[in-house]
């Protein structure tokens, strides 16, 4: 006969098992999912493949880790930074600040204390895997605010279809586009050639356009060993090199060889407005294979890529482009989750980078640049990237917090001055620019 | 089975006839009580619907979701239709103003690039105002003219503007950024907007499911249409368009205008109505012959994306009592649906709320497991208390019985047993007294005299045995105390009986007692 103690033990065991049984059935949804909102850079006229990677993360590794990333807003660098500034300032009606922003260092204009320092979330060994120049681009005041993913550089995109017709008539080659002087002279020749064309569509085309005038100015000045910025992060209007670089560009606009507009190089090229554009190389895969002219007629678009020009009295330099990942300070749980996502994304970069960009990690970058593709077009881009990244001096744009404010103002002032047709002399525009910038 | 039962019954009867312990009997009665209470509890739970509550709760939740969802969809589309009509009327005014300036008709704008670009620019603000005030992800205007009638299939091309909101979000931005999907590229520069990656300058009307052939004889508000959901040409985004004609005062059709709802926007907007689980799916789709075509409708995203491939399958609906069974090629759901009036023209539409059948079963099983676990827990605890109560109650009684059995006079904690012990002690005293009287009556004087005389003749060993008999010891005890064998004790006993002229231990004690009484009576008082 069992003693009372035995009975009690048996019954308590049964009771415990039953209670556990009840509890276990509630564990299905017990793991809370950390939801992260992400803002990302969407180049004008482009749609990146980041969405596909985020979907892969959410359905795979993210689901395992209980992390879900929502891509809630995409825009260009300036607009994104502007929206971040509005949100950080609590402007009525502005969106909530995201948890992750794919952005450049200009975003820290909203306040560096709003971002996490990657040094706190990644080990020095992990950080040392990145190409030092790329890593340095995301540093400010000793902190690593931006974690690079992929990198590109400004290159010349050429609508070969249109260029070939013009080149044959005017005896022009790609060699003429190696220097800024050659490019602007070619643009002037194109302007004359297009004006005389019987094709109304050609009449309306310009030769050249820069995606960002600021980037052209920085690239040009760096080629001449100077900077357009003074020690106070202000535009250095007293610098003769700045004046020369600017007036060369402005002259070309006045002559009609260079187009200035709000749209980006891709939009301008696929709508038949330009033949050659200076833009970040990652845009390569975002061009369509057709040009749609204003009269709804089409023309095949064959794309060629060249290294960015330089001033013949200076040296070839390349401007680093592309943004990285920044995490905005939130709860420690969200910070950790964001770090997990960014590390995952970063580990995928050898597969993630598109034609026109290189992985930000040193080993992966060299692997990519030194390998060959079966596609001739990809090899062409790779060759240009190799020259740009490995044979030229790499220049980082001045991504100081002040850059954002100055960039927005400068673009607007330059666009106003150049499109008003009131200035026949580029130097007059430069002085007007100086005056407008001083007033602002 | 019957034989087994009979065997069991006989066994129980046998056991009962054999006699059960008090503890077992009490435990059986208490267990019967627990069993009765459990049956009563189960009956009450059944009567109040506890066992079926998960099913009815699911039905209630799905039903309230459906009502909320379909009401909101209907109201939302009704408002959109109203805004479409309003946009159309405003555009009529804008277009007529421009056409009156140059005394043109809309068709006369064919091949007039500058006029068409001017028209697009004039209509831009009206369109963006309408988009910003409507529940939509974009809007469009199609003009009945083209910039180039000389290209192939030019009859399919129409000028116009198609704007899509870039920052589609569950909260509407105050000033959204736009992407130009169709329209003159000059708008990009003039309005500082983005160009869509699949931008084209004009609509190829054959790529859009917009019916431009029906003659329009009804009032404007009666002829708005909803397209089925289709993939936007050249892109991967699935959208639905709600549109109305733009009518001139003279009845001419200037074109069409309307709004876009993208699948992303739909999902963001309506996921918030899901109050049950993240796995519930909300769907609007055309319905024909009890089959809904999810590939031609919208569905909110499931949390893990597991059911997104559903969009390619038709789903058949079958009534299963208060709920419906939705079956596609690979999936099974339960849910409810409601026919909703999206537009006066076009297909019938249904709003459906569906729950994966596996999940539903899981919820039901989990719930029932919980209920039965709790009942079993209750039973286990009741049995535990039954055992404890039985033991606590019976043990003092058993201790009392032991006391009675040993003839002790100890007190127990039970008054009735104490009373019984007292009663039994009194009874013993009466019996002893009676015994003494009986003893006195049977004493033979001659035998007593001989006994007294012969006691002195006992040997030393016999005397030891004799004294121990007087002390109440029995032969085995005496053998043990004197360290002799039982046979030796028996031998001494025979010798004692012979010498004292008696036949038994009982007689020995009787005459010894009488001798002692005589000695007491003869002794002088102290």
mmCIF file of N, CA, C and O in Angstrom, chain A residues 84-85 87-89 97-99 107-117 145 326-330 335:
data_model
loop_
_atom_site.group_PDB
_atom_site.id
_atom_site.type_symbol
_atom_site.label_atom_id
_atom_site.label_comp_id
_atom_site.label_asym_id
_atom_site.label_seq_id
_atom_site.Cartn_x
_atom_site.Cartn_y
_atom_site.Cartn_z
ATOM 1 N N UNK A 84 14.640 64.101 -42.220
ATOM 2 C CA UNK A 84 15.193 63.736 -40.907
ATOM 3 C C UNK A 84 15.268 64.959 -40.009
ATOM 4 O O UNK A 84 14.919 64.910 -38.829
ATOM 5 N N UNK A 85 15.710 66.072 -40.617
ATOM 6 C CA UNK A 85 15.822 67.321 -39.845
ATOM 7 C C UNK A 85 14.449 67.730 -39.327
ATOM 8 O O UNK A 85 14.281 68.078 -38.157
ATOM 9 N N UNK A 87 11.798 65.838 -38.847
ATOM 10 C CA UNK A 87 11.295 64.889 -37.837
ATOM 11 C C UNK A 87 12.001 65.087 -36.509
ATOM 12 O O UNK A 87 11.370 65.056 -35.441
ATOM 13 N N UNK A 88 13.327 65.306 -36.576
ATOM 14 C CA UNK A 88 14.095 65.486 -35.348
ATOM 15 C C UNK A 88 13.665 66.770 -34.634
ATOM 16 O O UNK A 88 13.673 66.846 -33.406
ATOM 17 N N UNK A 89 13.265 67.766 -35.440
ATOM 18 C CA UNK A 89 12.848 69.041 -34.843
ATOM 19 C C UNK A 89 11.401 68.989 -34.369
ATOM 20 O O UNK A 89 10.899 69.947 -33.782
ATOM 21 N N UNK A 97 10.794 59.600 -36.535
ATOM 22 C CA UNK A 97 12.165 59.275 -36.927
ATOM 23 C C UNK A 97 12.290 57.768 -37.127
ATOM 24 O O UNK A 97 11.693 56.987 -36.379
ATOM 25 N N UNK A 98 13.041 57.349 -38.130
ATOM 26 C CA UNK A 98 13.184 55.907 -38.350
ATOM 27 C C UNK A 98 14.154 55.311 -37.325
ATOM 28 O O UNK A 98 14.809 56.032 -36.575
ATOM 29 N N UNK A 99 14.236 53.980 -37.324
ATOM 30 C CA UNK A 99 15.224 53.306 -36.481
ATOM 31 C C UNK A 99 16.540 53.162 -37.230
ATOM 32 O O UNK A 99 17.614 53.194 -36.642
ATOM 33 N N UNK A 107 23.517 63.347 -42.751
ATOM 34 C CA UNK A 107 22.347 63.151 -41.876
ATOM 35 C C UNK A 107 22.638 63.526 -40.433
ATOM 36 O O UNK A 107 21.707 63.808 -39.669
ATOM 37 N N UNK A 108 23.906 63.564 -40.049
ATOM 38 C CA UNK A 108 24.165 63.909 -38.650
ATOM 39 C C UNK A 108 23.937 65.399 -38.391
ATOM 40 O O UNK A 108 24.113 65.877 -37.275
ATOM 41 N N UNK A 109 23.497 66.096 -39.465
ATOM 42 C CA UNK A 109 23.065 67.482 -39.269
ATOM 43 C C UNK A 109 21.947 67.543 -38.228
ATOM 44 O O UNK A 109 21.736 68.567 -37.580
ATOM 45 N N UNK A 110 21.224 66.430 -38.051
ATOM 46 C CA UNK A 110 20.103 66.452 -37.090
ATOM 47 C C UNK A 110 20.604 66.313 -35.660
ATOM 48 O O UNK A 110 19.832 66.443 -34.722
ATOM 49 N N UNK A 111 21.864 66.046 -35.488
ATOM 50 C CA UNK A 111 22.405 65.914 -34.128
ATOM 51 C C UNK A 111 23.099 64.586 -33.962
ATOM 52 O O UNK A 111 22.448 63.545 -34.079
ATOM 53 N N UNK A 112 24.395 64.643 -33.683
ATOM 54 C CA UNK A 112 25.150 63.384 -33.642
ATOM 55 C C UNK A 112 24.753 62.520 -32.448
ATOM 56 O O UNK A 112 24.921 61.318 -32.469
ATOM 57 N N UNK A 113 24.176 63.143 -31.420
ATOM 58 C CA UNK A 113 23.759 62.347 -30.255
ATOM 59 C C UNK A 113 22.527 61.493 -30.545
ATOM 60 O O UNK A 113 22.124 60.667 -29.736
ATOM 61 N N UNK A 114 21.939 61.700 -31.728
ATOM 62 C CA UNK A 114 20.765 60.901 -32.078
ATOM 63 C C UNK A 114 21.146 59.579 -32.726
ATOM 64 O O UNK A 114 20.289 58.744 -33.014
ATOM 65 N N UNK A 115 22.447 59.389 -33.005
ATOM 66 C CA UNK A 115 22.878 58.161 -33.692
ATOM 67 C C UNK A 115 23.720 57.298 -32.752
ATOM 68 O O UNK A 115 24.391 57.808 -31.851
ATOM 69 N N UNK A 116 23.702 56.005 -33.003
ATOM 70 C CA UNK A 116 24.584 55.138 -32.219
ATOM 71 C C UNK A 116 25.986 55.182 -32.831
ATOM 72 O O UNK A 116 26.146 55.475 -34.021
ATOM 73 N N UNK A 117 26.961 54.939 -32.005
ATOM 74 C CA UNK A 117 28.343 54.836 -32.473
ATOM 75 C C UNK A 117 28.606 53.344 -32.715
ATOM 76 O O UNK A 117 28.476 52.524 -31.796
ATOM 77 N N UNK A 145 29.635 56.804 -37.200
ATOM 78 C CA UNK A 145 28.174 56.933 -37.287
ATOM 79 C C UNK A 145 27.597 56.138 -38.458
ATOM 80 O O UNK A 145 26.467 55.697 -38.404
ATOM 81 N N UNK A 326 23.029 53.940 -40.842
ATOM 82 C CA UNK A 326 23.093 54.643 -39.560
ATOM 83 C C UNK A 326 21.910 54.186 -38.723
ATOM 84 O O UNK A 326 20.817 53.995 -39.245
ATOM 85 N N UNK A 327 22.148 53.993 -37.438
ATOM 86 C CA UNK A 327 21.069 53.576 -36.537
ATOM 87 C C UNK A 327 20.782 54.708 -35.564
ATOM 88 O O UNK A 327 21.694 55.235 -34.931
ATOM 89 N N UNK A 328 19.512 55.080 -35.510
ATOM 90 C CA UNK A 328 19.142 56.159 -34.593
ATOM 91 C C UNK A 328 18.901 55.606 -33.198
ATOM 92 O O UNK A 328 18.282 54.553 -33.050
ATOM 93 N N UNK A 329 19.413 56.341 -32.216
ATOM 94 C CA UNK A 329 19.310 55.890 -30.823
ATOM 95 C C UNK A 329 17.860 55.631 -30.445
ATOM 96 O O UNK A 329 16.973 56.439 -30.705
ATOM 97 N N UNK A 330 17.641 54.460 -29.850
ATOM 98 C CA UNK A 330 16.297 54.116 -29.381
ATOM 99 C C UNK A 330 16.471 53.285 -28.123
ATOM 100 O O UNK A 330 17.454 53.469 -27.399
ATOM 101 N N UNK A 335 18.181 49.090 -30.588
ATOM 102 C CA UNK A 335 19.554 49.325 -31.056
ATOM 103 C C UNK A 335 20.225 48.008 -31.407
ATOM 104 O O UNK A 335 20.863 47.887 -32.455
#
